[in-house]
Short mmCIF file of C-alpha atoms in Angstrom, two decimals:
data_model
loop_
_atom_site.label_atom_id
_atom_site.label_comp_id
_atom_site.label_asym_id
_atom_site.label_seq_id
_atom_site.Cartn_x
_atom_site.Cartn_y
_atom_site.Cartn_z
CA MET S 149 26.46 13.25 -26.58
CA SER S 150 28.73 16.41 -27.10
CA GLY S 151 31.95 16.79 -25.30
CA VAL S 152 32.15 19.50 -22.83
CA ASP S 153 35.62 21.12 -22.10
CA LEU S 154 37.07 20.43 -18.27
CA ARG S 155 37.76 24.01 -16.90
CA SER S 156 39.56 23.26 -13.94
CA ALA S 157 38.52 25.00 -10.84
CA THR S 158 37.90 24.67 -7.24
CA GLY S 159 34.48 24.53 -6.23
CA LEU S 160 35.04 25.49 -2.17
CA GLY S 161 36.28 29.18 -2.21
CA ASP S 162 40.24 29.95 -2.80
CA ASP S 163 41.42 29.00 0.66
CA GLU S 164 40.46 24.91 -0.36
CA GLU S 165 43.23 22.93 -2.13
CA THR S 166 43.62 20.06 -3.38
CA SER S 167 46.56 17.92 -4.74
CA SER S 168 46.56 14.91 -7.28
CA ASN S 169 46.52 12.47 -4.61
CA GLY S 170 43.59 13.65 -3.24
CA ARG S 171 45.05 14.49 0.20
CA GLY S 172 43.36 18.12 1.07
CA GLY S 173 45.77 20.80 1.53
CA ALA S 174 43.12 22.48 4.11
CA GLN S 175 43.27 21.15 7.43
CA VAL S 176 40.17 18.87 8.93
CA ASP S 177 39.28 18.83 12.44
CA PRO S 178 38.19 15.79 13.27
CA HIS S 179 35.89 16.66 15.99
CA GLU S 180 34.22 19.09 14.15
CA SER S 181 30.57 18.60 14.49
CA VAL S 182 29.65 16.10 12.37
CA GLU S 183 25.32 16.72 12.57
CA SER S 184 24.25 17.41 9.78
CA LEU S 185 21.70 20.50 10.24
CA GLU S 186 20.38 22.50 7.00
CA PRO S 187 22.71 25.29 7.03
CA THR S 188 21.84 28.87 6.34
CA PRO S 189 21.67 29.75 3.15
CA ARG S 190 24.59 31.70 1.68
CA GLU S 191 24.16 35.08 0.36
CA ALA S 192 26.11 36.26 -2.64
CA ALA S 193 27.65 33.30 -2.96
CA PRO S 194 30.63 34.45 -5.40
CA HIS S 195 30.81 32.32 -8.58
CA VAL S 196 33.03 29.38 -9.09
CA GLU S 197 33.49 27.81 -12.99
CA PRO S 198 31.85 24.78 -13.10
CA HIS S 199 34.07 21.44 -13.15
CA ILE S 200 32.26 19.69 -15.17
CA GLU S 201 32.31 15.33 -17.10
CA ALA S 202 30.16 14.99 -19.78
CA SER S 203 27.92 11.25 -19.15
CA GLN S 204 28.09 8.16 -22.07
CA LEU S 205 25.80 6.63 -23.64
CA GLY S 206 25.38 2.93 -23.50
CA THR S 207 25.55 0.43 -26.27
CA GLU S 208 22.63 -1.09 -25.37
CA VAL S 209 20.35 1.21 -24.12
CA GLU S 210 17.15 2.82 -25.89
CA GLY S 211 17.68 6.53 -26.77
CA VAL S 212 18.08 9.04 -23.95
CA ALA S 213 15.62 10.38 -21.25
CA GLU S 214 13.78 13.42 -22.80
CA ALA S 215 14.57 16.65 -20.86
CA LEU S 216 12.87 20.10 -21.03
CA GLY S 217 14.53 22.64 -21.95
CA ASP S 218 16.48 24.27 -19.67
CA THR S 219 14.82 23.55 -16.34
CA GLY S 220 16.59 20.48 -16.33
CA LEU S 221 13.63 18.15 -15.88
CA GLU S 222 13.47 14.72 -16.99
CA SER S 223 10.52 13.83 -19.49
CA LEU S 224 8.82 10.34 -18.39
CA ALA S 225 7.50 8.13 -20.74
CA GLY S 226 7.48 10.59 -23.71
CA ASP S 227 4.73 12.79 -21.35
CA THR S 228 5.77 16.50 -21.10
CA TRP S 229 6.26 18.27 -17.98
CA ALA S 230 4.66 21.85 -18.75
CA ALA S 231 2.37 21.57 -16.01
CA ARG S 232 5.15 20.48 -13.67
CA ALA S 233 7.58 22.86 -14.46
CA ALA S 234 4.88 25.39 -13.67
CA ALA S 235 5.77 24.13 -10.19
CA GLU S 236 2.37 22.86 -9.66
CA PRO S 237 1.97 19.88 -7.99
CA VAL S 238 -0.09 18.15 -10.93
CA LEU S 239 0.15 14.62 -11.18
CA ARG S 240 -0.35 12.75 -14.52
CA ASP S 241 -1.28 8.82 -15.05
CA ILE S 242 1.59 7.06 -15.61
CA ALA S 243 0.24 4.57 -18.49
CA ASP S 244 2.18 1.52 -17.73
CA ALA S 245 1.26 1.41 -13.71
CA GLY S 246 -2.31 1.67 -14.47
CA LEU S 247 -2.57 3.99 -11.25
CA PRO S 248 -3.27 7.51 -11.06
CA ALA S 249 -0.50 9.66 -9.57
CA LEU S 250 -0.27 9.09 -5.52
CA LEU S 251 -1.19 12.46 -3.78
CA LEU S 252 -0.91 11.68 -0.27
CA PRO S 253 -1.56 13.94 2.54
CA PRO S 254 1.20 14.51 4.71
CA ASP S 255 1.48 11.53 7.63
CA GLY S 256 4.59 11.80 9.42
CA LEU S 257 6.82 10.37 6.21
CA GLU S 258 9.14 12.69 6.47
CA SER S 259 11.37 12.01 3.44
CA ILE S 260 8.19 12.45 1.90
CA ILE S 261 8.08 16.16 2.16
CA GLY S 262 4.15 17.10 1.56
CA ALA S 263 2.51 15.43 -1.03
CA ASP S 264 4.54 12.36 -2.30
CA GLU S 265 5.80 13.40 -5.64
CA ARG S 266 7.43 10.29 -6.97
CA GLN S 267 6.94 9.12 -10.61
CA ARG S 268 7.78 5.98 -11.73
CA VAL S 269 10.35 5.38 -14.37
CA THR S 270 8.97 2.38 -16.57
CA ASN S 271 11.26 2.57 -19.25
CA THR S 272 15.05 1.76 -17.70
CA ARG S 273 16.16 1.09 -21.05
CA GLN S 274 16.54 4.46 -21.69
CA PHE S 275 19.48 6.41 -20.39
CA PRO S 276 20.76 7.59 -17.15
CA TYR S 277 17.71 5.54 -16.11
CA SER S 278 19.70 1.83 -17.36
CA ALA S 279 23.01 3.66 -15.42
CA ILE S 280 20.88 3.04 -12.40
CA ALA S 281 20.98 -0.14 -10.52
CA SER S 282 18.72 -1.44 -8.25
CA LEU S 283 21.57 -3.42 -5.14
CA GLU S 284 20.98 -6.68 -3.08
CA ILE S 285 23.58 -5.71 -0.17
CA THR S 286 24.57 -8.47 1.28
CA ALA S 287 26.26 -7.50 5.06
CA ALA S 288 29.11 -9.06 7.23
CA ASP S 289 26.69 -10.62 9.46
CA GLY S 290 24.17 -12.21 7.02
CA SER S 291 21.43 -9.44 7.02
CA VAL S 292 20.49 -8.11 3.52
CA TRP S 293 19.67 -4.42 2.79
CA VAL S 294 18.13 -2.55 -1.13
CA GLY S 295 19.88 0.06 -1.98
CA THR S 296 20.91 1.96 -5.11
CA GLY S 297 23.98 3.02 -7.20
CA TRP S 298 24.80 4.46 -10.56
CA PHE S 299 27.96 3.82 -13.26
CA ILE S 300 30.30 6.19 -13.28
CA SER S 301 32.48 3.95 -15.71
CA PRO S 302 33.01 0.47 -17.28
CA ARG S 303 33.34 -1.42 -13.97
CA THR S 304 32.53 0.73 -10.85
CA LEU S 305 29.01 2.46 -9.30
CA ILE S 306 29.06 5.26 -6.60
CA THR S 307 26.78 4.18 -3.70
CA ALA S 308 26.60 5.83 -0.01
CA GLY S 309 29.05 4.73 2.03
CA HIS S 310 26.80 2.87 4.18
CA CYS S 311 25.84 0.61 1.82
CA VAL S 312 29.38 -1.03 1.09
CA TYR S 313 30.06 -0.46 4.76
CA ILE S 314 27.51 -0.73 7.57
CA HIS S 315 27.92 0.04 11.05
CA SER S 316 24.70 -1.16 12.43
CA SER S 317 25.64 -4.85 12.44
CA GLN S 318 23.41 -6.70 15.11
CA TYR S 319 26.37 -8.52 16.10
CA PRO S 320 29.34 -5.52 16.97
CA GLY S 321 31.86 -7.53 15.87
CA ALA S 322 30.32 -8.19 12.12
CA ASN S 323 30.65 -4.48 11.33
CA GLY S 324 32.32 -3.41 8.66
CA TRP S 325 32.72 -3.83 5.03
CA VAL S 326 29.49 -5.67 3.50
CA ARG S 327 30.37 -9.29 1.89
CA SER S 328 28.40 -8.46 -0.92
CA ILE S 329 26.37 -6.65 -3.31
CA ARG S 330 24.28 -7.73 -6.01
CA VAL S 331 23.83 -5.11 -9.20
CA ILE S 332 20.99 -4.99 -11.02
CA PRO S 333 21.06 -1.96 -13.44
CA GLY S 334 17.92 -0.59 -14.99
CA ARG S 335 15.73 -2.77 -12.84
CA ASP S 336 11.98 -2.84 -13.54
CA GLY S 337 9.76 -4.68 -10.66
CA GLU S 338 10.89 -8.71 -11.95
CA GLN S 339 12.63 -6.71 -14.93
CA GLN S 340 16.56 -7.15 -14.92
CA PRO S 341 17.56 -6.12 -18.82
CA PHE S 342 20.96 -6.15 -18.51
CA GLY S 343 21.23 -9.00 -15.93
CA SER S 344 23.37 -8.62 -13.11
CA VAL S 345 26.86 -8.88 -11.40
CA VAL S 346 27.61 -10.15 -7.88
CA SER S 347 30.47 -7.87 -6.74
CA THR S 348 32.66 -7.90 -3.33
CA THR S 349 35.28 -5.00 -3.82
CA PHE S 350 34.37 -1.53 -2.47
CA ARG S 351 35.70 1.45 -1.58
CA SER S 352 34.66 4.34 0.96
CA VAL S 353 36.78 7.10 2.55
CA ALA S 354 38.02 6.70 6.49
CA GLY S 355 35.97 9.88 7.58
CA TRP S 356 32.99 7.51 6.69
CA THR S 357 34.23 3.79 7.45
CA SER S 358 36.51 4.87 10.93
CA ARG S 359 34.10 7.38 11.64
CA ALA S 360 30.65 7.09 10.42
CA ASP S 361 30.67 11.09 9.97
CA PRO S 362 27.43 11.56 7.19
CA GLU S 363 29.70 14.32 5.72
CA TYR S 364 31.89 11.88 4.02
CA ASP S 365 28.94 8.72 3.59
CA TYR S 366 29.80 7.73 0.27
CA GLY S 367 31.54 4.69 -1.54
CA ALA S 368 31.41 2.70 -4.98
CA ILE S 369 30.96 -0.82 -6.06
CA ILE S 370 33.99 -2.20 -8.41
CA LEU S 371 32.60 -4.86 -10.51
CA PRO S 372 35.20 -8.00 -11.52
CA GLU S 373 37.16 -7.82 -14.54
CA GLY S 374 35.13 -8.46 -17.15
CA GLN S 375 32.07 -7.41 -16.21
CA ASP S 376 32.17 -3.76 -18.04
CA LEU S 377 28.35 -2.92 -17.56
CA GLY S 378 28.62 0.44 -17.78
CA THR S 379 29.82 0.42 -20.89
CA ARG S 380 26.67 -1.70 -21.85
CA VAL S 381 24.34 0.71 -19.90
CA GLY S 382 25.41 3.84 -20.23
CA ILE S 383 27.69 6.15 -17.18
CA PHE S 384 26.76 9.54 -15.92
CA GLY S 385 28.79 12.11 -15.96
CA LEU S 386 30.36 14.29 -12.83
CA ALA S 387 30.25 17.96 -11.80
CA VAL S 388 31.22 20.23 -9.29
CA TYR S 389 29.41 23.10 -9.07
CA GLY S 390 29.88 26.42 -6.65
CA ASP S 391 27.77 27.41 -4.22
CA ALA S 392 26.43 29.99 -6.30
CA ASP S 393 25.12 27.67 -8.80
CA LEU S 394 24.25 24.66 -6.82
CA GLN S 395 21.64 26.53 -4.78
CA GLY S 396 18.56 26.41 -6.49
CA MET S 397 20.13 24.45 -9.13
CA MET S 398 16.80 21.89 -10.29
CA LEU S 399 17.99 18.34 -9.46
CA ASN S 400 17.14 14.75 -10.18
CA VAL S 401 16.86 11.98 -7.59
CA THR S 402 16.09 8.76 -9.13
CA GLY S 403 16.68 5.31 -7.17
CA TYR S 404 14.99 2.41 -5.90
CA PRO S 405 12.82 2.98 -2.94
CA GLY S 406 11.68 -0.06 -0.37
CA ASP S 407 7.90 1.31 0.27
CA LYS S 408 6.71 0.19 -3.65
CA ILE S 409 4.86 -3.35 -3.15
CA GLY S 410 3.37 -5.76 -5.12
CA ALA S 411 3.66 -5.55 -8.96
CA GLU S 412 6.17 -2.30 -8.20
CA ARG S 413 8.09 -4.22 -5.98
CA GLY S 414 11.82 -3.29 -7.26
CA THR S 415 10.69 -0.43 -9.68
CA LEU S 416 12.59 3.01 -10.39
CA TRP S 417 11.29 6.17 -8.88
CA HIS S 418 12.36 9.39 -10.24
CA GLY S 419 11.76 13.01 -8.41
CA THR S 420 12.85 16.71 -9.50
CA LYS S 421 12.93 20.06 -7.84
CA LYS S 422 15.38 22.92 -7.04
CA ALA S 423 17.93 22.65 -4.40
CA VAL S 424 17.16 24.01 -1.16
CA SER S 425 20.51 24.78 0.06
CA VAL S 426 23.97 23.42 0.35
CA SER S 427 27.16 23.22 2.51
CA PRO S 428 30.48 22.80 2.28
CA ASN S 429 29.96 18.54 1.60
CA LYS S 430 26.35 18.39 1.99
CA VAL S 431 23.01 19.50 -0.87
CA PHE S 432 19.82 19.86 0.72
CA TYR S 433 16.82 19.30 -1.58
CA ASP S 434 12.84 18.81 -1.04
CA ILE S 435 12.87 15.73 -3.39
CA ASP S 436 10.57 12.72 -2.48
CA THR S 437 12.58 9.80 -1.42
CA MET S 438 12.49 6.74 1.04
CA GLY S 439 14.32 3.67 2.40
CA GLY S 440 15.77 1.93 -0.77
CA GLN S 441 17.04 5.03 -2.49
CA SER S 442 20.62 5.50 -0.46
CA GLY S 443 23.05 5.66 -2.69
CA ALA S 444 20.45 7.17 -5.75
CA PRO S 445 22.41 9.80 -7.99
CA VAL S 446 21.42 13.50 -7.33
CA TYR S 447 22.20 15.00 -10.72
CA ARG S 448 21.63 17.48 -13.28
CA VAL S 449 20.45 18.16 -17.23
CA THR S 450 22.68 20.09 -18.82
CA PRO S 451 22.06 22.55 -21.47
CA GLU S 452 24.32 20.16 -23.64
CA ASP S 453 22.01 17.33 -22.34
CA ALA S 454 23.92 15.16 -20.32
CA ARG S 455 23.60 14.21 -17.10
CA VAL S 456 25.86 15.03 -14.37
CA ALA S 457 25.49 13.99 -10.93
CA VAL S 458 26.15 16.41 -8.33
CA ALA S 459 25.42 14.85 -5.42
CA VAL S 460 25.18 11.24 -3.11
CA HIS S 461 21.93 10.53 -2.14
CA ALA S 462 22.49 9.25 1.74
CA TYR S 463 19.49 10.47 4.22
CA GLY S 464 16.10 11.63 4.75
CA THR S 465 14.83 14.54 6.20
CA ALA S 466 14.55 14.57 10.40
CA GLY S 467 14.09 17.12 13.05
CA SER S 468 15.15 20.13 12.45
CA VAL S 469 16.53 19.31 8.85
CA ARG S 470 13.60 19.70 6.57
CA SER S 471 15.56 18.63 3.54
CA ASN S 472 16.47 15.43 2.28
CA SER S 473 20.65 15.11 1.54
CA GLY S 474 23.15 13.66 -0.16
CA THR S 475 27.17 13.84 -0.04
CA ARG S 476 27.87 16.65 -2.50
CA ILE S 477 30.54 16.07 -4.98
CA ASN S 478 33.20 18.74 -4.23
CA GLU S 479 36.85 18.83 -5.42
CA ARG S 480 37.87 16.15 -2.76
CA VAL S 481 35.25 13.47 -3.29
CA LEU S 482 35.23 14.54 -6.75
CA ALA S 483 39.27 13.31 -6.74
CA ARG S 484 37.89 10.17 -5.20
CA LEU S 485 35.53 8.92 -7.83
CA GLN S 486 37.97 9.25 -10.59
CA ALA S 487 40.43 7.59 -8.90
CA TRP S 488 37.76 4.81 -7.81
CA LYS S 489 36.92 4.40 -11.68
CA ALA S 490 37.68 0.85 -13.20
CA MET L 286 5.61 1.00 20.58
CA ALA L 287 8.17 -0.30 22.27
CA ASN L 288 10.73 1.32 24.87
CA SER L 289 13.72 0.94 25.72
CA SER L 290 15.17 0.17 29.02
CA ALA L 291 17.71 3.84 30.12
CA GLY L 292 21.38 3.09 29.47
CA THR L 293 24.43 4.83 28.69
CA ASP L 294 24.93 3.82 24.84
CA PRO L 295 23.08 6.35 22.56
CA ALA L 296 22.69 4.15 19.77
CA THR L 297 19.99 1.44 20.49
CA LEU L 298 19.23 -1.53 17.49
CA ILE L 299 15.64 -1.99 16.92
CA ARG L 300 15.18 -5.66 16.17
CA GLY L 301 12.13 -6.67 14.83
CA VAL L 302 9.69 -9.33 13.13
CA VAL L 303 7.46 -9.19 10.36
CA VAL L 304 4.80 -11.25 10.09
CA GLY L 305 1.67 -11.63 7.86
CA PRO L 306 -2.11 -11.66 8.58
CA ASP L 307 -1.81 -15.19 8.97
CA ALA L 308 0.64 -14.44 11.43
CA ARG L 309 3.41 -16.10 9.80
CA PRO L 310 6.70 -14.34 9.80
CA VAL L 311 7.20 -12.44 6.09
CA THR L 312 10.40 -13.13 3.99
CA GLY L 313 11.64 -10.17 1.77
CA ALA L 314 9.46 -7.12 3.59
CA ARG L 315 11.17 -3.77 3.47
CA VAL L 316 11.60 -1.84 6.77
CA ALA L 317 13.13 1.43 6.83
CA PHE L 318 12.80 4.32 9.00
CA THR L 319 10.17 7.24 7.85
CA GLY L 320 10.93 9.28 11.16
CA SER L 321 13.14 9.59 13.38
CA PRO L 322 14.65 12.38 15.70
CA VAL L 323 18.14 13.05 13.78
CA PRO L 324 18.48 12.11 9.79
CA VAL L 325 19.08 8.43 9.27
CA PRO L 326 20.82 6.19 6.31
CA GLU L 327 17.89 5.43 3.18
CA ILE L 328 18.77 1.89 3.43
CA ALA L 329 16.18 -0.82 3.75
CA ALA L 330 16.81 -3.78 5.25
CA LEU L 331 15.29 -6.96 4.07
CA THR L 332 13.52 -9.50 6.27
CA ASP L 333 15.08 -13.32 6.67
CA GLU L 334 13.38 -16.12 6.38
CA GLN L 335 11.91 -15.76 10.06
CA GLY L 336 10.92 -12.31 8.92
CA ARG L 337 13.99 -10.76 11.17
CA PHE L 338 15.60 -7.54 10.17
CA HIS L 339 17.36 -4.93 12.28
CA LEU L 340 17.56 -0.74 11.92
CA LEU L 341 20.16 1.29 14.28
CA ALA L 342 18.62 4.26 15.93
CA PRO L 343 21.58 6.46 16.59
CA VAL L 344 19.72 8.77 19.32
CA ALA L 345 17.66 8.69 22.00
CA GLY L 346 14.05 9.58 20.62
CA GLU L 347 10.82 8.48 18.67
CA TYR L 348 11.26 6.53 15.73
CA SER L 349 8.13 5.50 12.70
CA LEU L 350 8.86 2.29 11.09
CA ALA L 351 7.35 1.09 8.10
CA ALA L 352 7.02 -2.39 6.12
CA HIS L 353 6.22 -2.95 2.52
CA GLY L 354 5.66 -6.62 1.72
CA GLU L 355 4.05 -9.12 -0.52
CA ASP L 356 2.00 -12.55 0.77
CA ALA L 357 2.79 -15.72 -0.83
CA THR L 358 0.16 -14.90 -3.81
CA GLY L 359 1.42 -11.24 -4.55
CA VAL L 360 -1.16 -9.36 -2.35
CA PRO L 361 0.73 -6.35 -1.62
CA LEU L 362 0.93 -5.59 2.61
CA THR L 363 2.28 -2.90 4.56
CA ALA L 364 2.40 -1.86 8.50
CA ALA L 365 4.20 1.20 10.72
CA ALA L 366 4.97 1.02 14.07
CA VAL L 367 6.74 4.06 16.45
CA VAL L 368 9.50 2.94 18.36
CA THR L 369 10.73 4.99 21.34
CA ILE L 370 14.49 5.11 22.79
CA ALA L 371 14.62 6.94 25.83
CA PRO L 372 17.79 8.82 26.88
CA ALA L 373 19.80 7.45 29.49
CA ALA L 374 18.60 8.23 32.63
CA GLY L 375 19.73 11.41 34.51
CA ALA L 376 20.36 12.69 31.09
CA PRO L 377 17.68 15.22 28.73
CA GLU L 378 17.50 14.04 25.19
CA SER L 379 18.86 17.35 24.28
CA GLU L 380 21.69 16.04 25.36
CA GLN L 381 22.11 12.60 23.91
CA SER L 382 25.17 12.02 20.92
CA ARG L 383 26.95 9.97 19.68
CA GLU L 384 29.95 8.24 21.27
CA PRO L 385 32.50 10.65 21.72
CA PRO L 386 35.04 10.77 19.10
CA PRO L 387 38.82 8.86 18.87
CA ALA L 388 41.39 11.60 20.38
CA ALA L 389 42.90 13.92 18.31
CA ASP L 390 44.91 12.46 15.33
CA ALA L 391 46.60 14.50 13.45
CA ALA L 392 47.63 11.88 10.78
CA PHE L 393 44.13 11.18 10.48
CA ASP L 394 42.69 11.88 6.64
CA PRO L 395 39.03 11.33 6.53
CA ASP L 396 39.24 11.66 2.60
CA GLU L 397 41.95 8.78 2.35
CA SER L 398 40.35 6.00 0.37
CA VAL L 399 40.13 2.86 1.84
CA GLY L 400 39.19 -0.58 0.02
CA SER L 401 37.42 -4.24 1.26
CA ASP L 402 40.35 -5.52 -0.50
CA ASP L 403 43.33 -3.42 0.95
CA VAL L 404 46.18 -5.42 2.26
CA PRO L 405 46.48 -6.84 4.67
CA ARG L 406 42.91 -7.74 4.58
CA ALA L 407 40.74 -4.47 6.18
CA ALA L 408 39.72 -6.02 9.22
CA SER L 409 36.04 -5.38 10.89
CA HIS L 410 36.83 -3.62 13.82
CA PRO L 411 33.87 -2.18 16.32
CA SER L 412 31.80 0.60 14.66
CA ILE L 413 32.01 3.89 16.48
CA LEU L 414 28.28 3.58 16.80
CA GLN L 415 28.72 -0.12 18.22
CA SER L 416 25.31 -0.62 20.39
CA THR L 417 24.79 -2.63 23.47
CA ARG L 418 21.22 -2.43 24.06
CA SER L 419 18.20 -3.41 21.96
CA VAL L 420 15.16 -3.32 21.89
CA GLN L 421 11.98 -5.40 20.32
CA VAL L 422 9.25 -4.93 17.91
CA GLU L 423 6.83 -6.64 15.79
CA LEU L 424 5.34 -5.05 12.72
CA SER L 425 2.32 -7.13 11.39
CA LEU L 426 1.35 -6.79 7.93
CA ALA L 427 -1.88 -6.13 6.51
CA PRO L 428 -3.31 -5.76 3.15
CA VAL L 429 -3.53 -2.02 1.38
CA PRO L 430 -7.09 -0.96 1.19
CA GLY L 431 -7.90 -0.98 -2.35
CA LYS L 432 -5.23 -3.29 -3.59
CA GLU L 433 -5.96 -6.27 -1.81
CA ARG L 434 -5.75 -8.54 -5.03
CA PRO L 435 -2.20 -8.99 -7.02
#
């Protein structure tokens, strides 16, 4: 994996400031509307130099997933994506699953936008899929949930804030930090090629834990000392892009949806499409997702073949919001993620 | 389909049970929203030994739920339901919103990092989305056509 020069730059415009401790110089209005409405795409946004940290292969992965040229698409199971790159909804047989790719009519599954274009990932020993983990989350009230996380350092995974701090307890007094999360990287159904580790240490930000603000919906899982799974499975890079670069960027979302059943339960699924729009704290895309994919990486394949995350998948479509969305990695979020690395 | 009674809290807890074709509770079924009036977190609930789950509906409106599971022999099963949460009496749906945010606090920093292991131990506190009302729903799983065998 080639190195990438770090070019420090703000991702949000000249009036934004960040300091080394992550406290924003710009004033944040806690009463600002948190309705995550899809914004009007900005026009002629000034180009901002991206801030990129390269990804790293793990010691036990089986190579790197093939990317298709400059489109940033991932090639799965060794097949090419020529037809996919032409933006035709041609779906191919996935040999391991033994099933024809699905072409479902729109049926009210709003996080599936149009036809279901998700593709199963079969070689989860291959980076970056090895660095994506199925999460079994036990909340403070004992309820169990399914989510997705991804490694950014040997012992730190990033996920959605609502995967580590749950606001929807059935017992109001038991809201808050989850009790534990079992992390299963590279899970493929019943297969756990890298084993699993249980964590009881989590991170998030006050905007999520105190205000349940969707604009701050991100968090981290810290594995116990000595459990350096990230070294084995690989770690994602992180990238802050300006609006002009991010809007229209080819993105990938890969995670563990809960709607897969039978032999496909607990399998990893992938989607790729261009970003639809961006706001200061969110990225919107029409990549198909379903419940269970909360926390999945929203990432780009760079020309240097690095996998760099640009957002954390968190919400599906609803009402006037016609795209799925993730919490954008801007300079403030990047500062937090870097501080959480263990 | 379940309808809640009118209330003043905008958030409603949808409590449910997932049963199989034999009407027995299904453990480990994944339940998630597939439609909602506002974007909701894409986390999926797993049913417990009694087939129970819960999801939070943040505002009034119509919610679609889907459950996916397997029977004891691994046969895949699915179910769907629609739950309508009525707005509070006297208030049109368009005015429904989350609970008003806390009073202005100039010291509040939404970017401040917080941890589950903060000292003193970070205590759970009532969520801003805390609900005082709930609705019940039952999802009855059935085999997926064409997938009746594991």
